[in-house]
Structure formats: C-alpha cells, structure tokens
PDB file of C-alpha atoms in Angstrom:
ATOM      1  CA  MET A 950      -0.361   0.367   0.124  1.00 60.00           C
ATOM      2  CA  TYR A 951       2.559   2.733   0.794  1.00 56.00           C
ATOM      3  CA  LYS A 952       4.383   2.086  -2.037  1.00 61.00           C
ATOM      4  CA  LYS A 953       1.506   3.071  -3.690  1.00 64.00           C
ATOM      5  CA  MET A 954       1.027   5.600  -2.559  1.00 60.00           C
ATOM      6  CA  LEU A 955       4.751   6.468  -2.987  1.00 56.00           C
ATOM      7  CA  CYS A 956       4.403   5.595  -6.860  1.00 57.00           C
ATOM      8  CA  SER A 957       1.348   8.164  -6.958  1.00 65.00           C
ATOM      9  CA  LEU A 958       2.904  11.112  -5.161  1.00 60.00           C
ATOM     10  CA  LEU A 959       5.829  10.380  -7.923  1.00 58.00           C
ATOM     11  CA  ILE A 960       4.242  10.219 -10.846  1.00 67.00           C
ATOM     12  CA  THR A 961       2.309  12.904 -10.100  1.00 65.00           C
ATOM     13  CA  GLY A 962       5.415  14.872  -8.869  1.00 62.00           C
ATOM     14  CA  ILE A 963       7.019  14.380 -12.123  1.00 65.00           C
ATOM     15  CA  THR A 964       3.312  15.136 -14.678  1.00 61.00           C
ATOM     16  CA  VAL A 965       2.628  18.441 -12.407  1.00 58.00           C
ATOM     17  CA  GLY A 966       6.545  19.077 -13.015  1.00 60.00           C
ATOM     18  CA  LEU A 967       5.954  18.589 -16.584  1.00 56.00           C
ATOM     19  CA  LEU A 968       3.042  20.204 -17.061  1.00 56.00           C
ATOM     20  CA  THR A 969       4.086  23.874 -15.552  1.00 57.00           C
ATOM     21  CA  GLY A 970       7.846  23.652 -16.482  1.00 56.00           C
ATOM     22  CA  CYS A 971      10.330  22.534 -14.242  1.00 54.00           C
ATOM     23  CA  GLY A 972      13.229  20.330 -15.371  1.00 51.00           C
ATOM     24  CA  GLY A 973      12.549  21.971 -19.113  1.00 50.00           C
ATOM     25  CA  SER A 974      14.010  23.946 -21.089  1.00 50.00           C
ATOM     26  CA  ASN A 975      16.505  27.554 -19.821  1.00 51.00           C
ATOM     27  CA  ASP A 976      14.952  29.965 -21.461  1.00 49.00           C
ATOM     28  CA  LYS A 977      13.706  32.173 -19.123  1.00 48.00           C
ATOM     29  CA  LYS A 978       9.684  32.742 -19.013  1.00 49.00           C
ATOM     30  CA  ASP A 979       7.633  36.397 -18.341  1.00 50.00           C
ATOM     31  CA  VAL A 980       3.847  34.887 -16.983  1.00 49.00           C
ATOM     32  CA  LYS A 981       1.315  37.791 -16.968  1.00 51.00           C
ATOM     33  CA  ALA A 982      -2.405  37.597 -16.104  1.00 50.00           C
ATOM     34  CA  THR A 983      -4.774  38.652 -18.526  1.00 53.00           C
ATOM     35  CA  SER A 984      -7.754  38.241 -16.500  1.00 53.00           C
ATOM     36  CA  GLY A 985      -9.455  36.311 -13.289  1.00 56.00           C
ATOM     37  CA  ASP A 986      -7.364  32.179 -14.081  1.00 58.00           C
ATOM     38  CA  LYS A 987      -6.435  33.068 -17.594  1.00 56.00           C
ATOM     39  CA  LYS A 988      -2.312  33.055 -17.456  1.00 56.00           C
ATOM     40  CA  ILE A 989       0.119  33.957 -20.440  1.00 57.00           C
ATOM     41  CA  GLU A 990       3.326  33.016 -20.556  1.00 59.00           C
ATOM     42  CA  GLN A 991       5.638  34.627 -22.825  1.00 57.00           C
ATOM     43  CA  THR A 992       9.053  33.230 -23.116  1.00 58.00           C
ATOM     44  CA  VAL A 993      11.347  36.164 -23.171  1.00 58.00           C
ATOM     45  CA  GLU A 994      15.008  35.361 -25.708  1.00 62.00           C
ATOM     46  CA  LYS A 995      18.291  35.782 -23.875  1.00 61.00           C
ATOM     47  CA  LYS A 996      20.138  38.791 -25.481  1.00 63.00           C
ATOM     48  CA  THR A 997      23.891  37.873 -25.860  1.00 66.00           C
ATOM     49  CA  GLU A 998      26.003  40.684 -27.006  1.00 69.00           C
ATOM     50  CA  ALA A 999      29.021  39.620 -29.652  1.00 63.00           C
ATOM     51  CA  PRO A1000      32.224  39.929 -28.985  1.00 68.00           C
ATOM     52  CA  LYS A1001      33.645  42.931 -28.833  1.00 71.00           C
ATOM     53  CA  ALA A1002      36.403  44.536 -32.064  1.00 73.00           C
ATOM     54  CA  LEU A1003      40.011  45.141 -31.228  1.00 78.00           C
ATOM     55  CA  THR A1004      40.473  48.153 -32.460  1.00 87.00           C
ATOM     56  CA  LEU A1005      44.078  49.088 -33.578  1.00 86.00           C
ATOM     57  CA  GLN A1006      44.637  51.024 -30.309  1.00 87.00           C
ATOM     58  CA  ASP A1007      43.809  48.101 -28.118  1.00 89.00           C
ATOM     59  CA  LYS A1008      45.826  45.933 -30.692  1.00 92.00           C
ATOM     60  CA  VAL A1009      48.749  48.763 -30.166  1.00 94.00           C
ATOM     61  CA  LYS A1010      49.602  50.063 -26.658  1.00 94.00           C
ATOM     62  CA  ILE A1011      52.380  53.005 -25.920  1.00 94.00           C
ATOM     63  CA  GLU A1012      53.515  53.302 -22.275  1.00 92.00           C
ATOM     64  CA  ASP A1013      56.343  55.106 -20.837  1.00 90.00           C
ATOM     65  CA  VAL A1014      56.794  58.185 -22.535  1.00 90.00           C
ATOM     66  CA  GLN A1015      59.871  60.005 -22.163  1.00 89.00           C
ATOM     67  CA  LYS A1016      60.846  63.230 -23.562  1.00 88.00           C
ATOM     68  CA  PHE A1017      64.186  64.260 -24.501  1.00 85.00           C
ATOM     69  CA  GLY A1018      65.923  67.297 -26.260  1.00 80.00           C
ATOM     70  CA  VAL A1019      68.306  66.507 -29.223  1.00 78.00           C
ATOM     71  CA  LYS A1020      71.091  68.298 -30.660  1.00 76.00           C
ATOM     72  CA  PHE A1021      71.333  68.053 -34.204  1.00 71.00           C
ATOM     73  CA  GLN A1022      74.865  69.400 -35.780  1.00 69.00           C
ATOM     74  CA  TYR A1023      74.256  73.377 -36.830  1.00 69.00           C
ATOM     75  CA  GLN A1024      70.819  73.982 -35.523  1.00 67.00           C
ATOM     76  CA  LYS A1025      70.588  76.067 -32.936  1.00 71.00           C
ATOM     77  CA  GLN A1026      67.424  75.435 -31.371  1.00 70.00           C
ATOM     78  CA  PRO A1027      67.468  71.756 -29.971  1.00 74.00           C
ATOM     79  CA  GLY A1028      65.022  68.977 -31.583  1.00 80.00           C
ATOM     80  CA  LEU A1029      62.554  67.201 -29.755  1.00 85.00           C
ATOM     81  CA  GLY A1030      63.084  62.915 -29.117  1.00 88.00           C
ATOM     82  CA  LEU A1031      60.628  60.525 -27.573  1.00 90.00           C
ATOM     83  CA  SER A1032      61.398  57.464 -26.013  1.00 91.00           C
ATOM     84  CA  PHE A1033      58.707  54.778 -25.451  1.00 93.00           C
ATOM     85  CA  LYS A1034      57.457  51.045 -25.408  1.00 95.00           C
ATOM     86  CA  VAL A1035      55.629  49.689 -27.958  1.00 95.00           C
ATOM     87  CA  ILE A1036      53.086  46.675 -27.326  1.00 96.00           C
ATOM     88  CA  ASN A1037      51.875  44.453 -29.937  1.00 96.00           C
ATOM     89  CA  ASN A1038      48.272  42.499 -28.161  1.00 95.00           C
ATOM     90  CA  THR A1039      47.861  40.838 -30.676  1.00 93.00           C
ATOM     91  CA  ASP A1040      48.671  37.162 -31.553  1.00 94.00           C
ATOM     92  CA  LYS A1041      50.692  37.764 -34.514  1.00 94.00           C
ATOM     93  CA  ILE A1042      54.283  39.239 -35.012  1.00 95.00           C
ATOM     94  CA  LEU A1043      54.072  42.373 -36.232  1.00 96.00           C
ATOM     95  CA  SER A1044      56.546  43.660 -38.757  1.00 96.00           C
ATOM     96  CA  GLY A1045      55.792  47.584 -38.133  1.00 95.00           C
ATOM     97  CA  VAL A1046      53.263  50.196 -36.533  1.00 95.00           C
ATOM     98  CA  GLN A1047      52.396  53.700 -38.020  1.00 95.00           C
ATOM     99  CA  LEU A1048      51.837  56.409 -35.729  1.00 94.00           C
ATOM    100  CA  HIS A1049      50.611  59.901 -35.460  1.00 95.00           C
ATOM    101  CA  ILE A1050      51.779  61.520 -31.808  1.00 93.00           C
ATOM    102  CA  THR A1051      50.365  64.535 -30.629  1.00 95.00           C
ATOM    103  CA  VAL A1052      52.500  66.614 -28.542  1.00 94.00           C
ATOM    104  CA  LYS A1053      50.444  68.705 -25.797  1.00 95.00           C
ATOM    105  CA  SER A1054      50.973  71.527 -23.063  1.00 94.00           C
ATOM    106  CA  GLN A1055      49.707  71.024 -19.790  1.00 93.00           C
ATOM    107  CA  PHE A1056      46.452  72.881 -20.809  1.00 94.00           C
ATOM    108  CA  GLY A1057      46.046  71.155 -23.726  1.00 93.00           C
ATOM    109  CA  ASP A1058      46.848  73.542 -26.496  1.00 94.00           C
ATOM    110  CA  GLU A1059      48.401  71.828 -29.647  1.00 95.00           C
ATOM    111  CA  LEU A1060      52.167  72.313 -30.156  1.00 94.00           C
ATOM    112  CA  ARG A1061      53.230  70.136 -32.073  1.00 92.00           C
ATOM    113  CA  LYS A1062      52.408  66.737 -34.667  1.00 93.00           C
ATOM    114  CA  LEU A1063      54.630  64.239 -35.504  1.00 91.00           C
ATOM    115  CA  ASN A1064      54.423  60.912 -37.516  1.00 91.00           C
ATOM    116  CA  CYS A1065      56.398  58.258 -36.688  1.00 91.00           C
ATOM    117  CA  ASP A1066      57.200  54.431 -38.047  1.00 93.00           C
ATOM    118  CA  ILE A1067      58.509  51.926 -36.362  1.00 93.00           C
ATOM    119  CA  ASP A1068      59.768  49.228 -38.526  1.00 93.00           C
ATOM    120  CA  LYS A1069      61.055  46.893 -36.257  1.00 92.00           C
ATOM    121  CA  ASP A1070      59.800  42.951 -35.812  1.00 95.00           C
ATOM    122  CA  ILE A1071      57.435  42.822 -31.931  1.00 95.00           C
ATOM    123  CA  PRO A1072      56.597  39.669 -31.239  1.00 96.00           C
ATOM    124  CA  ALA A1073      53.634  38.307 -29.947  1.00 95.00           C
ATOM    125  CA  HIS A1074      52.268  39.296 -27.079  1.00 95.00           C
ATOM    126  CA  GLY A1075      56.177  41.183 -26.893  1.00 95.00           C
ATOM    127  CA  TYR A1076      56.802  44.863 -26.830  1.00 95.00           C
ATOM    128  CA  VAL A1077      59.777  46.753 -28.421  1.00 95.00           C
ATOM    129  CA  ILE A1078      61.395  49.323 -27.312  1.00 93.00           C
ATOM    130  CA  PHE A1079      61.537  52.921 -29.292  1.00 91.00           C
ATOM    131  CA  ASN A1080      64.154  55.230 -29.179  1.00 86.00           C
ATOM    132  CA  ALA A1081      66.045  53.293 -26.689  1.00 74.00           C
ATOM    133  CA  ASP A1082      69.629  54.554 -27.549  1.00 74.00           C
ATOM    134  CA  LYS A1083      67.682  58.257 -27.800  1.00 76.00           C
ATOM    135  CA  ARG A1084      69.802  59.412 -30.770  1.00 75.00           C
ATOM    136  CA  GLY A1085      67.084  60.215 -33.474  1.00 79.00           C
ATOM    137  CA  GLY A1086      64.473  63.021 -32.908  1.00 83.00           C
ATOM    138  CA  TRP A1087      62.743  65.347 -34.674  1.00 85.00           C
ATOM    139  CA  GLU A1088      64.206  68.473 -35.895  1.00 84.00           C
ATOM    140  CA  THR A1089      62.467  72.384 -34.211  1.00 84.00           C
ATOM    141  CA  ASN A1090      62.313  75.517 -37.293  1.00 83.00           C
ATOM    142  CA  GLN A1091      62.666  77.671 -34.833  1.00 84.00           C
ATOM    143  CA  PHE A1092      60.026  79.951 -35.884  1.00 88.00           C
ATOM    144  CA  MET A1093      57.351  78.047 -35.642  1.00 89.00           C
ATOM    145  CA  ASN A1094      56.857  79.182 -31.178  1.00 90.00           C
ATOM    146  CA  ASN A1095      55.140  75.875 -30.428  1.00 91.00           C
ATOM    147  CA  GLU A1096      57.650  73.462 -32.276  1.00 88.00           C
ATOM    148  CA  VAL A1097      60.390  75.848 -30.396  1.00 88.00           C
ATOM    149  CA  LYS A1098      58.330  75.432 -26.869  1.00 90.00           C
ATOM    150  CA  ALA A1099      57.136  71.925 -27.195  1.00 89.00           C
ATOM    151  CA  ALA A1100      60.904  71.276 -27.381  1.00 87.00           C
ATOM    152  CA  GLU A1101      61.622  73.269 -23.890  1.00 87.00           C
ATOM    153  CA  THR A1102      59.152  72.210 -22.351  1.00 88.00           C
ATOM    154  CA  PRO A1103      60.245  69.995 -19.365  1.00 87.00           C
ATOM    155  CA  ALA A1104      58.859  66.590 -20.204  1.00 84.00           C
ATOM    156  CA  GLU A1105      56.973  66.228 -16.799  1.00 87.00           C
ATOM    157  CA  LYS A1106      54.820  69.324 -18.293  1.00 91.00           C
ATOM    158  CA  LEU A1107      54.183  67.274 -21.552  1.00 91.00           C
ATOM    159  CA  LYS A1108      50.816  65.237 -22.772  1.00 93.00           C
ATOM    160  CA  PHE A1109      51.804  62.687 -25.793  1.00 93.00           C
ATOM    161  CA  ASP A1110      48.455  61.254 -28.015  1.00 94.00           C
ATOM    162  CA  PHE A1111      49.562  58.318 -29.303  1.00 94.00           C
ATOM    163  CA  TYR A1112      47.754  57.537 -32.571  1.00 95.00           C
ATOM    164  CA  VAL A1113      47.605  53.662 -33.834  1.00 95.00           C
ATOM    165  CA  ASN A1114      47.248  54.626 -37.981  1.00 95.00           C
ATOM    166  CA  LYS A1115      48.208  50.996 -39.584  1.00 95.00           C
ATOM    167  CA  ILE A1116      50.230  47.950 -37.938  1.00 95.00           C
ATOM    168  CA  VAL A1117      52.257  45.693 -40.761  1.00 95.00           C
ATOM    169  CA  TYR A1118      51.762  41.785 -39.597  1.00 96.00           C
ATOM    170  CA  LYS A1119      54.532  40.109 -40.838  1.00 94.00           C
ATOM    171  CA  ASP A1120      52.418  37.446 -42.868  1.00 94.00           C
ATOM    172  CA  GLY A1121      52.229  41.070 -44.858  1.00 92.00           C
ATOM    173  CA  THR A1122      48.136  41.530 -43.658  1.00 93.00           C
ATOM    174  CA  ILE A1123      48.259  45.376 -43.090  1.00 93.00           C
ATOM    175  CA  GLU A1124      45.337  46.577 -41.184  1.00 92.00           C
ATOM    176  CA  SER A1125      44.970  51.573 -41.718  1.00 91.00           C
ATOM    177  CA  ALA A1126      42.573  53.324 -39.111  1.00 84.00           C
ATOM    178  CA  GLY A1127      41.399  55.229 -42.440  1.00 68.00           C
ATOM    179  CA  LYS A1128      43.590  58.030 -41.265  1.00 56.00           C
TER     180      LYS A1128
END
C-alpha cells in the first residue's frame, strides 16, 4: 500500500513538474495574468552581445613615454626626442607600426604633430622600445613658436597622444585606421 502511494506521489510530482515547466528548457518565462484564472506565458529571449572587435588602438599600446632634447649639427634649436614602449597585444608578429603623435602642453594646447614609423619586428604579446638609445628625434623649426615650446618644455609638463594609424603583420597583412 505504501509503495502504491509513493509511486502515485512520484508520478504526480513528475507530471506537475513537466506541466509547469520545471526541469524543462533553460529559457526564462515571463508569466502575465490577463483576467481571472487565465495566464499567458511568453518566452523571454536571452540577449547575448557579440564580442567587441578590437581596434588598432587596442592591438598596439604605447607606454613609458620619455621626452628628451636632441642636438642636431648646425642647428641652434634643440630637437624633440621621444622614447617609448610599443606593446603588441595580438597573436601575430608585427613587422611595423605607423603612429601619429600629438604633443600638447599641460593646458591641452596642441604644440606639435609628429609622424613615426616603427620598422622593428614586435613579437606576439611582446614589446619593443622605440628610440631606446635616445639618438633620434624631430628637428625644431626656430620660427615656429609651438615647436620651440614643445622642445623647451620639461617632459613632465607635456602630454602625448598616440594614434595607431597602420600596422603591418609579418605575414604581409596590413590593417589601417583610415586616417
């Protein structure tokens, strides 16, 4: 007798569970009452966002920027030199990186725009230091006040904005930001 009662309770529980949706699909259900005893169930779709595509700015990062003065032969004005770490955040070896650099005063005023092509191989998830020996730099036009100010201002008072324009992979593939 107890076995029959236990079996009927178990069967009733399974039947009720299946009818109410317990143990069924993983979809969330939104139950809305319309009138009296009627209930309408609507399946709520789960929204999954596609993974965000990486930009060139995400694939190549610039860190540890150091400014220094450079003396060029036959010039009175010092040049502007920069040294910085170029980090490859991709799974492929980079053959080159093209950067546009904006030098700004501590007040945010644009002093100078520079173009920089880095032709060193950068290993996947590795880095190189550009201008590590601090020999290269950009000449300063003595008649351009902003260029002179950029070269003469102490490094800690300057801000540098780096924009990755193009990257070239070792396999020859080129990605461009379009500027």
